[in-house]
Amino acid sequence: MPRSKQYKYEAVLEKAMDLFWAKGYNGTSIQELVSHVKLSKTSMYEAFTDKHGLFMATLHNYRKRLNNNMSLLREIPSARAAIELSFESIIAEVTDHRHRRGGYLTNTAIELAPHDKEVEEWVNESIKDIEKVYTELLQKGIKSKEFSADMNIESKVNFIMGVRHGILVYSKIRQDKTRLQSIVTEALKVL
């Protein structure tokens, strides 16, 4: 794909994702998408087939970004600091936005995964990617003696994921940074 066309494609995905993130898949009409991303219906259908195709493209684009961000955590020398930073990054993202958007992955899992097989597969694969990074961080923390050697890694990863998704859902109710940070503080005590 030529560079300018690739840039426009990425920009369309970002704008569409913002709209889906704010309104949900079912709350977003084709007309709103066309208007928001500044594409004609014909161009949208040629590029993405339909609304669901565009949505799936935004999910794949989001997953790439999420995986890049999660990979950066591996470079932090302290496993505990990396896990804390992952939570702090979530809090910064959800409190920086004027809409109570929550998390794109979490919102998608709640809204569509129960009745859309393709979305369910995407959600499960995305969660596995995140869990893999947290597993590696906990293993690193055990090796560096930041965490107890008898830690049940699978249980702790499940706990971390529960806290992560809890923060994202709770932020849709309250965008109070202090409250969200108190959740992180308590969660880190358990590690």
Short mmCIF file of C-alpha atoms in Angstrom, two decimals:
data_model
loop_
_atom_site.label_atom_id
_atom_site.label_comp_id
_atom_site.label_asym_id
_atom_site.label_seq_id
_atom_site.Cartn_x
_atom_site.Cartn_y
_atom_site.Cartn_z
CA MET A 1 0.00 0.00 0.00
CA PRO A 2 1.47 3.43 -0.92
CA ARG A 3 2.54 5.56 2.07
CA SER A 4 -0.17 8.23 1.68
CA LYS A 5 -2.88 5.60 1.28
CA GLN A 6 -1.56 3.73 4.36
CA TYR A 7 -1.62 6.97 6.38
CA LYS A 8 -5.22 7.70 5.35
CA TYR A 9 -6.20 4.10 6.21
CA GLU A 10 -4.61 4.45 9.68
CA ALA A 11 -6.34 7.81 10.21
CA VAL A 12 -9.71 6.30 9.24
CA LEU A 13 -9.17 3.44 11.69
CA GLU A 14 -8.26 5.85 14.51
CA LYS A 15 -11.32 8.03 13.90
CA ALA A 16 -13.63 5.03 13.61
CA MET A 17 -12.17 3.52 16.77
CA ASP A 18 -12.76 6.76 18.68
CA LEU A 19 -16.41 6.71 17.66
CA PHE A 20 -16.91 3.00 18.44
CA TRP A 21 -15.09 3.48 21.74
CA ALA A 22 -17.29 6.40 22.77
CA LYS A 23 -20.64 5.02 21.58
CA GLY A 24 -20.16 1.26 21.34
CA TYR A 25 -20.63 -0.85 18.24
CA ASN A 26 -24.42 -0.97 18.46
CA GLY A 27 -24.66 2.73 19.34
CA THR A 28 -22.74 3.78 16.23
CA SER A 29 -24.61 4.15 12.95
CA ILE A 30 -23.16 3.86 9.45
CA GLN A 31 -24.07 7.49 8.83
CA GLU A 32 -22.16 8.61 11.94
CA LEU A 33 -19.14 6.58 10.84
CA VAL A 34 -19.15 8.00 7.32
CA SER A 35 -19.47 11.53 8.68
CA HIS A 36 -16.86 11.06 11.43
CA VAL A 37 -14.17 9.36 9.33
CA LYS A 38 -14.91 11.57 6.31
CA LEU A 39 -15.31 8.74 3.81
CA SER A 40 -18.14 8.18 1.39
CA LYS A 41 -20.28 5.10 2.00
CA THR A 42 -18.94 3.64 -1.23
CA SER A 43 -15.32 4.11 -0.14
CA MET A 44 -16.06 2.67 3.28
CA TYR A 45 -17.73 -0.41 1.81
CA GLU A 46 -14.90 -0.86 -0.73
CA ALA A 47 -12.25 -0.69 1.99
CA PHE A 48 -14.01 -2.58 4.79
CA THR A 49 -17.02 -4.41 3.25
CA ASP A 50 -19.40 -3.28 6.02
CA LYS A 51 -19.64 -1.76 9.49
CA HIS A 52 -18.49 -5.01 11.10
CA GLY A 53 -15.47 -5.15 8.78
CA LEU A 54 -14.49 -1.62 9.78
CA PHE A 55 -14.99 -2.48 13.44
CA MET A 56 -12.79 -5.58 13.16
CA ALA A 57 -10.11 -3.50 11.42
CA THR A 58 -10.17 -1.05 14.36
CA LEU A 59 -9.83 -3.98 16.77
CA HIS A 60 -6.81 -5.37 14.93
CA ASN A 61 -5.23 -1.92 14.84
CA TYR A 62 -5.92 -1.44 18.56
CA ARG A 63 -4.41 -4.83 19.38
CA LYS A 64 -1.16 -3.88 17.60
CA ARG A 65 -0.94 -0.69 19.65
CA LEU A 66 -1.84 -2.51 22.87
CA ASN A 67 0.80 -5.19 22.24
CA ASN A 68 3.44 -2.53 21.53
CA ASN A 69 2.60 -0.76 24.80
CA MET A 70 2.61 -4.01 26.77
CA SER A 71 5.96 -5.01 25.24
CA LEU A 72 7.54 -1.81 26.55
CA LEU A 73 6.84 -3.06 30.08
CA ARG A 74 9.33 -5.89 29.53
CA GLU A 75 12.14 -3.31 29.28
CA ILE A 76 11.55 -1.94 32.78
CA PRO A 77 14.12 -3.44 35.17
CA SER A 78 11.68 -3.84 38.08
CA ALA A 79 8.76 -6.22 37.49
CA ARG A 80 6.71 -4.55 40.25
CA ALA A 81 7.35 -1.12 38.73
CA ALA A 82 6.33 -2.43 35.29
CA ILE A 83 3.05 -3.80 36.63
CA GLU A 84 2.39 -0.57 38.51
CA LEU A 85 3.14 1.44 35.36
CA SER A 86 0.68 -0.68 33.38
CA PHE A 87 -2.06 0.29 35.86
CA GLU A 88 -0.96 3.94 35.98
CA SER A 89 -1.07 4.08 32.17
CA ILE A 90 -4.63 2.78 32.19
CA ILE A 91 -5.64 5.37 34.79
CA ALA A 92 -3.98 8.16 32.79
CA GLU A 93 -5.79 7.08 29.64
CA VAL A 94 -9.26 6.76 31.18
CA THR A 95 -9.05 9.99 33.20
CA ASP A 96 -7.55 12.02 30.35
CA HIS A 97 -10.63 11.70 28.16
CA ARG A 98 -13.75 13.83 28.58
CA HIS A 99 -16.02 10.86 27.87
CA ARG A 100 -16.33 7.96 30.25
CA ARG A 101 -15.07 5.50 27.68
CA GLY A 102 -13.56 2.74 29.79
CA GLY A 103 -11.34 0.37 27.83
CA TYR A 104 -11.81 -0.59 24.19
CA LEU A 105 -11.01 -4.25 24.77
CA THR A 106 -13.16 -4.46 27.91
CA ASN A 107 -16.08 -2.61 26.32
CA THR A 108 -15.91 -4.86 23.26
CA ALA A 109 -15.78 -7.98 25.42
CA ILE A 110 -18.89 -6.90 27.32
CA GLU A 111 -20.91 -5.63 24.36
CA LEU A 112 -20.16 -8.10 21.57
CA ALA A 113 -18.10 -11.14 22.61
CA PRO A 114 -21.09 -13.06 24.01
CA HIS A 115 -22.83 -13.13 20.59
CA ASP A 116 -20.14 -12.54 17.96
CA LYS A 117 -17.70 -15.42 17.44
CA GLU A 118 -15.15 -13.35 15.52
CA VAL A 119 -15.09 -10.69 18.23
CA GLU A 120 -14.94 -13.35 20.95
CA GLU A 121 -11.85 -14.86 19.30
CA TRP A 122 -10.24 -11.42 19.03
CA VAL A 123 -10.98 -10.70 22.70
CA ASN A 124 -9.57 -14.05 23.83
CA GLU A 125 -6.39 -13.64 21.76
CA SER A 126 -5.91 -10.07 22.99
CA ILE A 127 -6.33 -11.16 26.60
CA LYS A 128 -3.81 -13.98 26.07
CA ASP A 129 -1.31 -11.42 24.76
CA ILE A 130 -1.71 -9.29 27.88
CA GLU A 131 -1.60 -12.29 30.21
CA LYS A 132 1.63 -13.45 28.57
CA VAL A 133 3.35 -10.17 29.39
CA TYR A 134 2.12 -10.22 33.00
CA THR A 135 3.26 -13.86 33.32
CA GLU A 136 6.72 -12.89 32.08
CA LEU A 137 6.84 -9.94 34.49
CA LEU A 138 5.90 -12.12 37.46
CA GLN A 139 8.51 -14.72 36.47
CA LYS A 140 11.09 -11.94 36.20
CA GLY A 141 10.02 -10.61 39.61
CA ILE A 142 10.39 -14.04 41.20
CA LYS A 143 13.84 -14.44 39.65
CA SER A 144 14.92 -11.01 40.95
CA LYS A 145 13.36 -11.78 44.35
CA GLU A 146 10.81 -8.95 44.09
CA PHE A 147 8.09 -11.57 44.51
CA SER A 148 7.87 -14.71 46.58
CA ALA A 149 9.24 -17.86 44.93
CA ASP A 150 6.11 -19.79 45.92
CA MET A 151 3.79 -17.33 44.16
CA ASN A 152 1.10 -19.00 42.06
CA ILE A 153 1.74 -17.11 38.83
CA GLU A 154 -1.47 -18.17 37.09
CA SER A 155 -3.59 -17.00 40.05
CA LYS A 156 -1.74 -13.68 40.24
CA VAL A 157 -2.14 -13.09 36.50
CA ASN A 158 -5.89 -13.75 36.87
CA PHE A 159 -5.94 -11.29 39.78
CA ILE A 160 -4.03 -8.64 37.79
CA MET A 161 -6.41 -9.06 34.85
CA GLY A 162 -9.40 -8.73 37.18
CA VAL A 163 -7.97 -5.52 38.63
CA ARG A 164 -7.15 -4.22 35.15
CA HIS A 165 -10.65 -4.80 33.79
CA GLY A 166 -12.19 -3.61 37.06
CA ILE A 167 -10.39 -0.27 36.75
CA LEU A 168 -11.57 0.06 33.15
CA VAL A 169 -15.20 -0.65 34.02
CA TYR A 170 -15.15 1.44 37.22
CA SER A 171 -13.75 4.39 35.27
CA LYS A 172 -16.97 4.47 33.26
CA ILE A 173 -18.82 5.13 36.52
CA ARG A 174 -16.26 7.41 38.16
CA GLN A 175 -13.30 9.08 36.51
CA ASP A 176 -11.83 9.90 39.90
CA LYS A 177 -8.07 9.44 39.61
CA THR A 178 -7.60 9.20 43.39
CA ARG A 179 -10.12 6.37 43.71
CA LEU A 180 -8.63 4.51 40.76
CA GLN A 181 -5.12 4.89 42.17
CA SER A 182 -6.30 3.53 45.52
CA ILE A 183 -7.37 0.35 43.70
CA VAL A 184 -3.86 0.04 42.27
CA THR A 185 -2.26 0.67 45.67
CA GLU A 186 -4.30 -2.12 47.26
CA ALA A 187 -3.71 -4.48 44.34
CA LEU A 188 0.06 -4.01 44.52
CA LYS A 189 0.01 -4.98 48.21
CA VAL A 190 -1.27 -8.41 47.18
CA LEU A 191 1.74 -8.98 44.93
#
